[in-house]
Amino acid sequence: MRTRTAAGPVMPPREMIRTFGPFLRPVWPAYLLAVVLAIVVTGIGLLKPWPLKYLFDKVLVPEASYDAADVDTILLLIVLALAGIAILDSVTTLLRDYVLTAVGERISAEIRTALYSHLQSLSLSFHQSMATGELTTRLTGDVEKVRALLTGTLISATGNILTLAGMTGVLLVLDWQLSVGLLVVLPLLVLTVTSFRARIKAVEEHSREVEGDLAAAAQESLTAIKLVKSLGRERHESARFGAKSHNSMQAILKATRTTSGFSLALDVVVAVATAALVWLGAQRVVSGALTPGDLIIFTSYLRDFFGPTRSLSKLPAQLARAGVRAARIADILEREPAIVDRPDAIAATPPRQELRLDDVTFAYEPGRPVLKDVDLTIPVGQTLAIVGPTGAGKSTIAALLCRLQDPTSGRVLMDGVDLRDVTGESLHAQVGLVLQEAQLFRASVRENIAYPRPRASLDEIVEAARVALAHDFITALPHGYDTVLAERGASLSGGQRQRIALARAVLHGAPVLVLDEPTTGLDARSEHAVLRALERVGASRTVVVITHRMAAAMTADDIVVLDGGLVVEHGNHEALWAAGGLYAEMCRIQGLGDTTDADLFTGPPGRHAADLGLYLPPAEQLLADDG
């Protein structure tokens, strides 16, 4: 069972091993080699002072008389032993560190990849509820802490335990009375550790929480940099980030002060204990109970004894800190994807008859439906526009058609087959989605268009761009199709970004295209260009246009009006305008008069749109001027 702290639940060591053990299995032989090398390094460390013992007992303060040749031989052997032990220690330590690094990086790569892949499978609602900076921190900092625990911390703890066991055994053989004095010091160390443990855990958890807030603030501000600059809020954002950075600095300094105080307290206990035990050891040498060489062994072990003891005393705090990070990773890995393929799911085929929403109700939260008993039929080859005020449930229908969500009740059907009965991969090959804000990557135009089909030829990419009326402005870019776009396509206009997204959808080749607010935020020229591109892209496809822009809806074969999650009107433009309901009201609000001409935006060049109160220049001029 996980305990909870201010920073979140803490994963117990046993559960941690059970969760992350599978990531250790592929590297188990190398991990075992690292453990063996750690044991060898421990054994070599125990051997280090023994040549000095013989140097004192056999050469500097000999118990028996030796001739010069014997002394020289013993001294040579001692020097060779010192050099050999030092070289062997360096080589084995180097091998241990390399193997641990290789194992650790492999483990962290596997955990990070599994975590990222699982994030890809989780629902949109999960991603909308989590800050991007927070998820990024889990992929980087949290994974690194778990890696350090599974490799460095546990291996180091194993070596420290073996070191203490070996030293204790040797010291008991050398002088059990002095060894008992050494063991008396251990309760003081335990008391020191206990008094600091809770404080260290608290400050470390607070430091981690502040670190996550800082990362989230940076991610949020940089993502919205256009808004920040357009409103002149650079100083405000700098001040906000500076305040969070200051909080992070204060938290880290507080954690450092606490851990430094802990180290100081341990050092004081160790120093006093060492001084006392050296004094007692010297008394034992004077009394003849120990040789000078034995005292060298004892003082050397004594010096090294408290290092592993201090490291092990910090282990509970390290486990607690890593436990918080591990719990945060496990929290994501344990989440079940909302949309999964059924075991008997079949492959979706291109629709031949219709798409249909059959009595569909959907709620993001229980008891608060955003769609209520919706029935819709979309014949293959036709264009359906879904309009309505903000919050009416339009984008939810887009998500249901692409199966980014499943209905709470009812069914979404393709040629009578429930979308839940087909595989997600095959469905996404049949239904494409173009979002309100075109999602472009920091890559070339060619790579952005070819995203759904990375191996598409340049001819195929160019043809898709031509269909989407994007070829002309792409070739005018500095490097044409090889021009690398700025992040999120910021170097292009809104209309240009949207047409590249349409070209991507064309190349994708899905027979059903769902357009979620494709003209929102565009000026008249850009909107006109995108509408012309939509007309060409949708000529051979089944198209669903989700929009609140009536200019994008009025040329559709069929129009559905949503309000409050209900279908309140249904028909073509002429019928809905004549009905004088919500659709007609929305047309009037947007400045569209009684126009029933389907060529309002796609008619002859230079047509006067009197009812709009504007003059649309020839399409060629609009396309040239856009962006």
XYZ file of C-alpha atoms in Angstrom:
627
model
C 0.000 0.000 0.000
C 1.317 3.434 -0.910
C 1.581 6.134 1.724
C 0.832 9.708 0.729
C 2.907 12.839 1.197
C 2.502 16.453 0.146
C 4.203 15.565 -3.124
C 2.039 12.497 -3.726
C 2.003 8.791 -2.892
C 5.230 7.007 -2.011
C 5.828 3.591 -3.570
C 7.186 0.985 -1.120
C 10.441 -0.717 -2.191
C 8.753 -4.093 -2.739
C 6.111 -2.599 -5.018
C 8.801 -0.563 -6.752
C 10.761 -3.690 -7.619
C 7.560 -5.423 -8.771
C 6.678 -2.487 -11.028
C 10.104 -1.836 -12.499
C 11.470 -5.379 -12.309
C 10.374 -6.137 -15.886
C 12.688 -3.383 -17.083
C 15.588 -5.133 -15.324
C 15.014 -8.556 -16.906
C 16.521 -7.797 -20.345
C 19.731 -6.534 -18.700
C 19.807 -9.062 -15.873
C 23.168 -10.673 -16.869
C 24.868 -7.268 -17.024
C 23.186 -6.261 -13.767
C 24.471 -9.440 -12.109
C 27.956 -8.693 -13.469
C 27.752 -5.230 -11.889
C 26.844 -6.837 -8.548
C 29.788 -9.256 -8.816
C 32.146 -6.400 -9.657
C 30.785 -4.441 -6.685
C 31.584 -7.418 -4.440
C 35.084 -7.655 -5.915
C 35.626 -3.922 -5.354
C 34.473 -4.386 -1.753
C 36.929 -7.256 -1.225
C 39.781 -5.242 -2.702
C 38.878 -2.348 -0.427
C 39.208 -4.644 2.580
C 42.702 -5.656 1.420
C 44.052 -2.112 1.055
C 45.434 -1.571 4.622
C 46.967 -5.049 5.018
C 50.289 -4.296 3.268
C 50.713 -1.356 5.667
C 50.196 -3.697 8.625
C 53.100 -5.841 7.460
C 55.148 -2.741 6.720
C 54.872 -1.713 10.368
C 55.034 -5.165 11.958
C 57.728 -6.729 9.763
C 59.837 -3.778 8.614
C 59.444 -0.603 10.664
C 58.711 -2.168 14.055
C 59.658 -5.819 13.576
C 58.731 -8.380 16.213
C 61.781 -10.457 15.322
C 65.179 -9.671 13.907
C 65.588 -9.982 10.145
C 68.698 -9.539 8.110
C 68.869 -6.818 5.453
C 68.036 -9.226 2.613
C 64.884 -10.381 4.355
C 63.806 -6.805 5.047
C 64.375 -5.831 1.424
C 62.393 -8.827 0.197
C 59.501 -8.104 2.550
C 59.546 -4.428 1.615
C 59.533 -5.293 -2.113
C 56.564 -7.622 -1.627
C 54.726 -4.952 0.351
C 55.346 -2.332 -2.340
C 54.231 -4.757 -5.081
C 51.126 -5.614 -3.073
C 50.266 -1.934 -2.598
C 50.687 -1.248 -6.325
C 48.815 -4.387 -7.370
C 45.887 -3.692 -5.067
C 45.673 -0.085 -6.261
C 45.747 -1.092 -9.940
C 43.261 -3.906 -9.431
C 40.976 -1.548 -7.506
C 41.091 1.033 -10.317
C 40.405 -1.534 -13.038
C 37.494 -3.237 -11.261
C 36.007 0.109 -10.222
C 36.216 1.321 -13.820
C 34.548 -1.859 -15.089
C 31.848 -1.663 -12.409
C 31.081 1.970 -13.202
C 30.948 1.330 -16.949
C 28.657 -1.681 -16.598
C 26.406 0.241 -14.198
C 26.233 3.187 -16.588
C 25.370 0.928 -19.524
C 22.738 -0.931 -17.510
C 21.306 2.298 -16.095
C 21.003 3.992 -19.473
C 19.360 0.903 -20.951
C 16.868 0.771 -18.087
C 16.064 4.479 -18.254
C 15.601 4.262 -22.036
C 13.213 1.324 -21.643
C 11.205 3.022 -18.879
C 11.083 6.328 -20.767
C 9.999 4.630 -23.995
C 7.337 2.567 -22.240
C 6.072 5.656 -20.410
C 5.957 7.734 -23.602
C 4.221 4.961 -25.536
C 1.650 4.574 -22.783
C 1.059 8.325 -22.752
C 0.294 8.085 -26.469
C -2.419 5.531 -25.758
C -4.181 7.498 -23.021
C -7.323 9.468 -23.700
C -7.545 13.099 -24.710
C -9.264 13.892 -21.414
C -6.186 12.677 -19.533
C -3.847 14.861 -21.581
C -6.177 17.825 -21.206
C -6.125 17.402 -17.426
C -2.317 17.249 -17.142
C 0.155 20.074 -17.686
C 2.600 19.354 -20.501
C 5.506 20.486 -18.323
C 4.442 18.021 -15.634
C 4.393 15.117 -18.104
C 7.772 16.206 -19.464
C 9.215 16.160 -15.944
C 7.936 12.628 -15.440
C 9.599 11.550 -18.674
C 12.941 13.096 -17.708
C 13.638 13.887 -14.046
C 11.432 11.186 -12.527
C 12.787 8.463 -14.807
C 16.342 9.537 -13.995
C 15.724 9.265 -10.246
C 14.251 5.779 -10.617
C 17.200 4.737 -12.796
C 19.637 6.002 -10.177
C 17.815 4.009 -7.518
C 17.639 0.748 -9.481
C 21.308 0.852 -10.425
C 23.553 3.164 -8.432
C 21.712 3.291 -5.106
C 20.924 -0.431 -4.780
C 24.349 -1.554 -6.002
C 26.029 0.945 -3.715
C 23.915 -0.254 -0.780
C 24.920 -3.857 -1.525
C 28.587 -2.890 -1.546
C 28.236 -0.901 1.672
C 26.520 -3.773 3.481
C 29.236 -6.199 2.388
C 31.934 -3.710 3.389
C 30.476 -3.301 6.878
C 30.059 -7.051 7.279
C 33.648 -7.723 6.194
C 35.111 -4.965 8.357
C 33.095 -6.050 11.386
C 34.307 -9.637 11.023
C 37.963 -8.638 10.702
C 37.775 -6.165 13.593
C 36.158 -8.740 15.882
C 39.035 -11.114 15.116
C 41.673 -8.402 15.709
C 40.257 -7.099 19.007
C 36.686 -7.820 20.061
C 36.766 -5.304 22.928
C 37.657 -2.390 20.661
C 35.094 -3.649 18.137
C 32.373 -3.550 20.761
C 33.295 0.085 21.407
C 32.841 0.725 17.708
C 29.394 -0.913 17.691
C 28.319 1.295 20.606
C 28.634 4.292 18.286
C 26.036 2.905 15.857
C 22.984 3.839 18.002
C 24.197 7.473 17.926
C 24.242 7.333 14.148
C 20.761 5.795 14.055
C 19.462 8.514 16.383
C 20.989 11.221 14.178
C 19.461 9.711 11.057
C 16.046 9.363 12.677
C 16.003 12.971 13.817
C 16.701 14.249 10.297
C 14.780 11.752 8.172
C 11.348 13.391 8.313
C 12.768 16.862 7.641
C 14.829 15.647 4.673
C 11.812 13.903 3.152
C 9.619 16.979 3.567
C 12.062 19.427 1.998
C 12.892 17.062 -0.867
C 9.221 16.545 -1.671
C 8.567 20.289 -1.538
C 11.557 20.880 -3.797
C 10.186 18.345 -6.297
C 6.737 19.956 -6.252
C 8.168 23.424 -6.869
C 10.368 22.024 -9.649
C 7.269 20.636 -11.399
C 5.483 24.005 -11.082
C 8.492 25.754 -12.595
C 8.625 23.379 -15.570
C 4.872 23.691 -16.130
C 5.027 27.514 -16.001
C 7.863 27.618 -18.521
C 6.067 25.222 -20.873
C 2.799 27.131 -20.616
C 4.360 30.548 -21.195
C 6.548 29.482 -24.112
C 3.636 27.706 -25.784
C 1.559 30.893 -25.576
C 4.406 33.227 -26.601
C 2.351 34.793 -29.412
C -0.410 35.747 -26.960
C 2.151 37.029 -24.464
C 3.845 39.258 -27.007
C 0.611 40.441 -28.595
C -0.632 41.684 -25.215
C 2.726 43.085 -24.161
C 2.896 40.772 -21.151
C 6.574 39.864 -21.471
C 7.516 41.591 -18.216
C 4.604 39.989 -16.406
C 5.582 36.510 -17.608
C 9.234 37.147 -16.780
C 8.226 38.290 -13.305
C 5.925 35.272 -12.873
C 8.614 32.882 -13.993
C 11.172 34.724 -11.861
C 8.948 34.307 -8.804
C 8.579 30.578 -9.433
C 12.299 30.301 -10.140
C 12.987 32.103 -6.856
C 10.661 29.688 -5.051
C 12.480 26.789 -6.665
C 15.839 28.260 -5.607
C 14.605 28.736 -2.039
C 13.267 25.185 -1.925
C 16.545 23.759 -3.236
C 18.585 25.870 -0.795
C 16.378 24.749 2.086
C 16.841 21.139 1.031
C 20.583 21.712 0.751
C 20.730 23.309 4.205
C 18.825 20.404 5.697
C 20.977 17.744 4.055
C 24.133 19.716 4.905
C 23.026 19.908 8.532
C 22.440 16.172 8.440
C 25.929 15.584 7.008
C 27.460 17.904 9.605
C 25.731 16.077 12.463
C 26.946 12.742 11.118
C 30.478 14.087 10.657
C 30.559 15.324 14.255
C 29.411 11.937 15.583
C 31.938 10.131 13.381
C 34.791 12.476 14.307
C 34.184 12.154 18.057
C 33.786 8.388 17.802
C 36.917 8.051 15.683
C 39.005 10.123 18.078
C 37.790 8.126 21.080
C 38.382 4.767 19.425
C 41.865 5.755 18.201
C 42.746 6.743 21.761
C 41.502 3.397 23.061
C 43.362 1.584 20.292
C 46.592 3.354 21.144
C 46.140 2.302 24.761
C 45.708 -1.314 23.605
C 48.963 -1.098 21.592
C 50.851 0.331 24.568
C 49.536 -2.500 26.751
C 50.685 -5.045 24.175
C 47.211 -6.302 23.298
C 47.597 -5.042 19.719
C 50.509 -4.612 17.353
C 51.122 -1.285 15.593
C 50.051 -2.990 12.363
C 46.781 -4.067 13.963
C 46.151 -0.463 14.944
C 46.799 0.584 11.321
C 44.187 -1.947 10.176
C 41.784 -0.795 12.863
C 42.155 2.940 12.182
C 41.939 2.373 8.438
C 38.751 0.329 8.789
C 37.468 2.801 11.330
C 37.942 5.630 8.826
C 36.172 3.639 6.123
C 33.575 2.105 8.443
C 31.551 5.270 8.934
C 31.415 6.100 5.205
C 29.254 3.068 4.318
C 27.354 3.524 7.578
C 26.536 7.109 6.686
C 25.542 6.106 3.146
C 23.254 3.386 4.441
C 21.765 5.819 6.949
C 20.699 7.981 4.013
C 19.131 5.034 2.206
C 15.638 5.445 3.750
C 15.498 9.087 2.621
C 16.741 8.113 -0.846
C 14.135 5.370 -1.060
C 11.445 7.831 -0.013
C 12.473 10.392 -2.630
C 12.732 7.779 -5.357
C 9.468 6.274 -4.121
C 7.650 9.529 -4.846
C 9.094 9.640 -8.369
C 8.396 5.951 -8.949
C 4.789 6.362 -7.808
C 4.309 9.200 -10.284
C 5.598 7.030 -13.137
C 3.586 4.013 -11.999
C 0.482 6.208 -11.765
C 0.692 6.738 -15.528
C 1.733 3.180 -16.407
C -1.189 1.794 -14.394
C -3.800 3.954 -16.120
C -5.888 2.036 -18.603
C -6.425 3.596 -22.045
C -10.018 4.703 -22.477
C -10.091 3.501 -26.100
C -8.864 -0.052 -26.705
C -9.445 -2.615 -29.427
C -11.723 -5.489 -28.566
C -10.109 -8.942 -28.795
C -12.344 -9.852 -31.752
C -12.074 -6.455 -33.499
C -12.091 -6.571 -37.287
C -10.380 -4.353 -39.832
C -12.430 -1.391 -41.035
C -13.010 -1.123 -44.776
C -13.834 2.006 -46.810
C -17.494 2.922 -46.194
C -19.830 2.253 -49.101
C -23.142 3.462 -47.716
C -23.141 5.755 -44.706
C -21.826 6.887 -41.355
C -24.423 7.085 -38.627
C -24.830 8.204 -35.035
C -27.536 6.001 -33.554
C -29.198 7.498 -30.462
C -25.815 8.721 -29.168
C -25.432 10.265 -25.731
C -22.046 11.335 -24.442
C -20.886 12.834 -21.141
C -17.380 13.794 -20.037
C -18.647 13.766 -16.462
C -21.394 11.473 -15.150
C -24.790 13.144 -15.163
C -23.701 16.065 -17.396
C -24.201 14.950 -21.017
C -22.903 17.176 -23.802
C -24.763 15.150 -26.444
C -28.286 13.806 -25.888
C -29.946 11.146 -28.043
C -28.321 12.348 -31.268
C -29.323 10.612 -34.511
C -27.373 11.526 -37.651
C -26.911 9.895 -41.017
C -24.083 10.892 -43.373
C -24.383 9.270 -46.817
C -21.095 8.361 -48.452
C -19.874 11.027 -50.867
C -21.822 13.881 -49.296
C -20.760 16.828 -47.188
C -22.417 17.360 -43.810
C -21.952 20.599 -41.883
C -22.569 20.574 -38.132
C -23.108 24.059 -36.730
C -24.212 25.560 -33.467
C -23.133 27.879 -30.700
C -20.053 27.280 -28.577
C -20.491 24.336 -26.229
C -23.254 22.745 -28.320
C -21.277 19.480 -28.682
C -19.947 19.903 -32.228
C -16.322 18.922 -31.548
C -17.530 15.970 -29.485
C -19.152 14.545 -32.611
C -15.830 14.917 -34.424
C -14.120 12.992 -31.614
C -16.770 10.249 -31.770
C -16.499 9.853 -35.543
C -12.713 9.438 -35.243
C -13.180 7.274 -32.146
C -11.120 9.505 -29.939
C -14.035 8.994 -27.551
C -16.670 6.262 -27.213
C -20.339 7.194 -26.673
C -21.738 6.892 -23.184
C -24.760 5.247 -24.782
C -25.807 4.568 -28.342
C -23.583 3.624 -31.279
C -21.434 5.208 -33.964
C -21.739 3.078 -37.095
C -19.897 2.757 -40.388
C -21.967 0.756 -42.861
C -23.820 -0.703 -39.888
C -20.651 -1.781 -38.053
C -20.072 -0.313 -34.589
C -16.753 1.552 -34.508
C -15.983 -0.270 -31.254
C -15.899 -3.510 -33.257
C -13.094 -2.404 -35.590
C -9.406 -1.888 -34.884
C -8.260 1.644 -34.196
C -5.442 1.500 -36.747
C -7.760 0.445 -39.580
C -10.395 3.014 -38.581
C -7.895 5.865 -38.659
C -6.971 4.783 -42.183
C -10.609 5.381 -43.190
C -11.389 8.539 -41.191
C -9.025 11.522 -41.264
C -9.183 14.553 -38.995
C -8.113 18.144 -39.617
C -8.093 20.165 -36.425
C -9.028 23.785 -35.795
C -5.377 24.667 -35.197
C -3.209 22.953 -37.771
C -0.625 20.880 -35.911
C 2.689 21.358 -37.694
C 6.084 20.137 -36.560
C 9.470 21.809 -36.580
C 10.412 19.975 -39.740
C 10.385 20.549 -43.484
C 7.140 21.192 -45.370
C 7.710 17.892 -47.120
C 7.981 16.004 -43.823
C 4.905 17.740 -42.413
C 2.728 16.768 -45.380
C 4.150 13.223 -45.417
C 3.575 12.700 -41.678
C 0.851 10.025 -42.182
C 2.906 8.358 -44.956
C 6.631 8.970 -44.332
C 7.663 6.962 -47.415
C 5.486 8.930 -49.836
C 7.311 10.129 -52.930
C 7.842 13.785 -53.684
C 5.426 13.527 -56.609
C 2.698 12.259 -54.300
C 3.414 15.058 -51.818
C 3.308 17.713 -54.544
C 0.047 16.327 -55.925
C -1.521 16.433 -52.446
C -0.353 20.038 -52.066
C -1.853 20.931 -55.449
C -5.213 19.468 -54.469
C -5.109 21.517 -51.258
C -4.125 24.655 -53.186
C -0.857 24.838 -51.245
C 1.693 24.145 -53.985
C 2.081 27.736 -55.159
C 2.900 29.289 -51.802
C 5.116 26.327 -50.853
C 7.280 26.759 -53.940
C 7.585 30.463 -53.072
C 9.182 29.578 -49.719
C 12.998 29.955 -49.458
C 13.687 26.237 -49.969
C 10.344 25.104 -51.326
C 9.241 21.753 -49.927
C 12.522 21.471 -48.004
C 11.867 24.678 -46.042
C 12.007 23.913 -42.321
C 9.028 25.430 -40.546
C 9.194 27.244 -37.240
C 7.729 25.515 -34.203
C 3.974 24.890 -34.664
C 4.291 26.431 -38.138
C 4.598 29.956 -36.757
C 6.428 31.128 -39.892
C 3.261 30.592 -41.982
C -0.096 32.334 -42.014
C -3.171 30.648 -40.598
C -4.541 29.881 -44.045
C -1.229 28.426 -45.186
C -0.973 26.224 -42.121
C -4.507 24.961 -42.659
C -3.869 24.140 -46.315
C -0.729 22.188 -45.416
C -2.896 20.278 -42.930
C -5.389 19.635 -45.751
C -2.567 18.434 -48.003
C -1.557 16.045 -45.230
C -5.155 14.756 -45.103
C -5.164 14.311 -48.894
C -1.931 12.310 -48.753
C -3.352 10.275 -45.884
C -6.017 9.177 -48.363
C -8.838 8.563 -45.886
C -12.212 8.352 -47.696
C -13.894 10.162 -44.780
C -12.609 13.567 -43.731
C -13.670 15.282 -40.500
C -12.856 18.987 -40.343
C -13.073 20.501 -36.875
C -13.461 24.292 -37.195
C -11.180 24.538 -40.266
C -11.681 28.293 -40.807
C -11.852 29.570 -37.233
C -9.592 32.560 -36.645
C -8.879 33.148 -40.333
C -9.404 36.466 -42.085
C -11.668 36.721 -45.154
C -8.872 36.044 -47.652
C -7.483 33.074 -45.778
C -10.979 31.715 -45.185
C -11.796 32.027 -48.865
C -8.580 30.204 -49.807
C -9.235 27.406 -47.328
C -12.867 27.046 -48.477
C -11.713 26.646 -52.075
C -9.166 24.061 -50.931
C -11.888 22.265 -48.950
C -14.086 22.167 -52.035
C -11.345 20.414 -54.003
C -10.267 18.106 -51.171
C -13.859 17.035 -50.457
C -14.817 16.450 -54.086
C -14.197 12.692 -53.878
C -14.696 12.166 -50.144
C -17.314 12.021 -47.463
C -16.798 15.232 -45.503
C -18.035 16.305 -42.081
C -17.417 19.993 -41.358
C -17.672 21.030 -37.708
C -17.963 24.802 -37.669
C -19.606 27.870 -36.243
C -18.693 29.842 -39.390
C -21.813 29.825 -41.515
C -19.832 30.625 -44.658
C -18.147 27.227 -44.290
C -21.484 25.461 -43.729
C -23.848 26.955 -46.285
C -22.500 25.045 -49.312
C -22.789 21.620 -47.621
C -25.229 19.023 -48.943
C -26.786 18.741 -45.504
C -26.622 20.875 -42.353
C -27.283 19.863 -38.747
C -27.788 22.502 -36.065
C -26.873 21.556 -32.505
C -27.856 23.420 -29.378
C -27.331 22.184 -25.861
C -26.330 18.748 -27.108
C -29.565 18.293 -29.086
C -30.243 18.332 -32.816
C -32.609 21.284 -33.129
C -32.578 21.767 -36.920
C -31.713 19.644 -39.925
C -31.787 20.421 -43.674
C -29.990 22.328 -46.412
C -29.206 26.034 -46.371
C -32.328 27.125 -48.200
C -34.679 25.174 -45.973
C -32.997 26.247 -42.749
C -32.900 29.894 -43.793
C -36.578 29.775 -44.671
C -37.377 28.167 -41.276
C -36.081 31.290 -39.532
C -34.695 29.341 -36.572
C -31.292 29.219 -34.885
C -29.470 28.674 -38.185
C -30.972 31.796 -39.756
C -30.188 33.749 -36.594
C -26.545 32.664 -36.721
C -26.359 33.687 -40.391
C -27.689 37.146 -39.608
C -25.317 37.556 -36.641
C -22.378 36.802 -38.939
C -23.581 39.301 -41.530
C -24.885 36.763 -44.030
C -28.141 37.839 -45.614
C -30.723 35.835 -47.514
C -28.336 34.221 -49.929
C -29.175 30.852 -51.324
C -26.468 30.820 -53.944
C -24.138 27.924 -53.207
C -21.421 29.672 -55.172
C -21.235 32.616 -52.753
C -17.641 31.809 -51.866
C -16.752 29.612 -54.792
C -18.425 31.408 -57.676
C -16.981 33.341 -60.592
C -13.918 35.523 -59.959
C -14.703 39.049 -58.910
C -18.259 38.260 -57.773
C -19.906 40.920 -55.601
C -21.230 39.427 -52.347
C -23.703 42.194 -51.693
C -25.412 40.434 -48.857
C -22.071 40.155 -47.081
C -21.218 43.781 -47.615
C -17.831 42.835 -49.062
C -16.175 42.320 -52.430
C -14.317 39.092 -53.058
C -11.454 39.478 -55.568
C -10.528 36.682 -57.945
C -9.456 33.447 -56.262
C -6.048 33.630 -57.891
C -5.419 36.997 -56.244
C -6.666 35.710 -52.881
C -4.354 32.716 -53.032
C -1.421 34.904 -53.981
C -2.148 37.442 -51.254
C -2.778 34.883 -48.489
C 0.056 34.930 -45.948
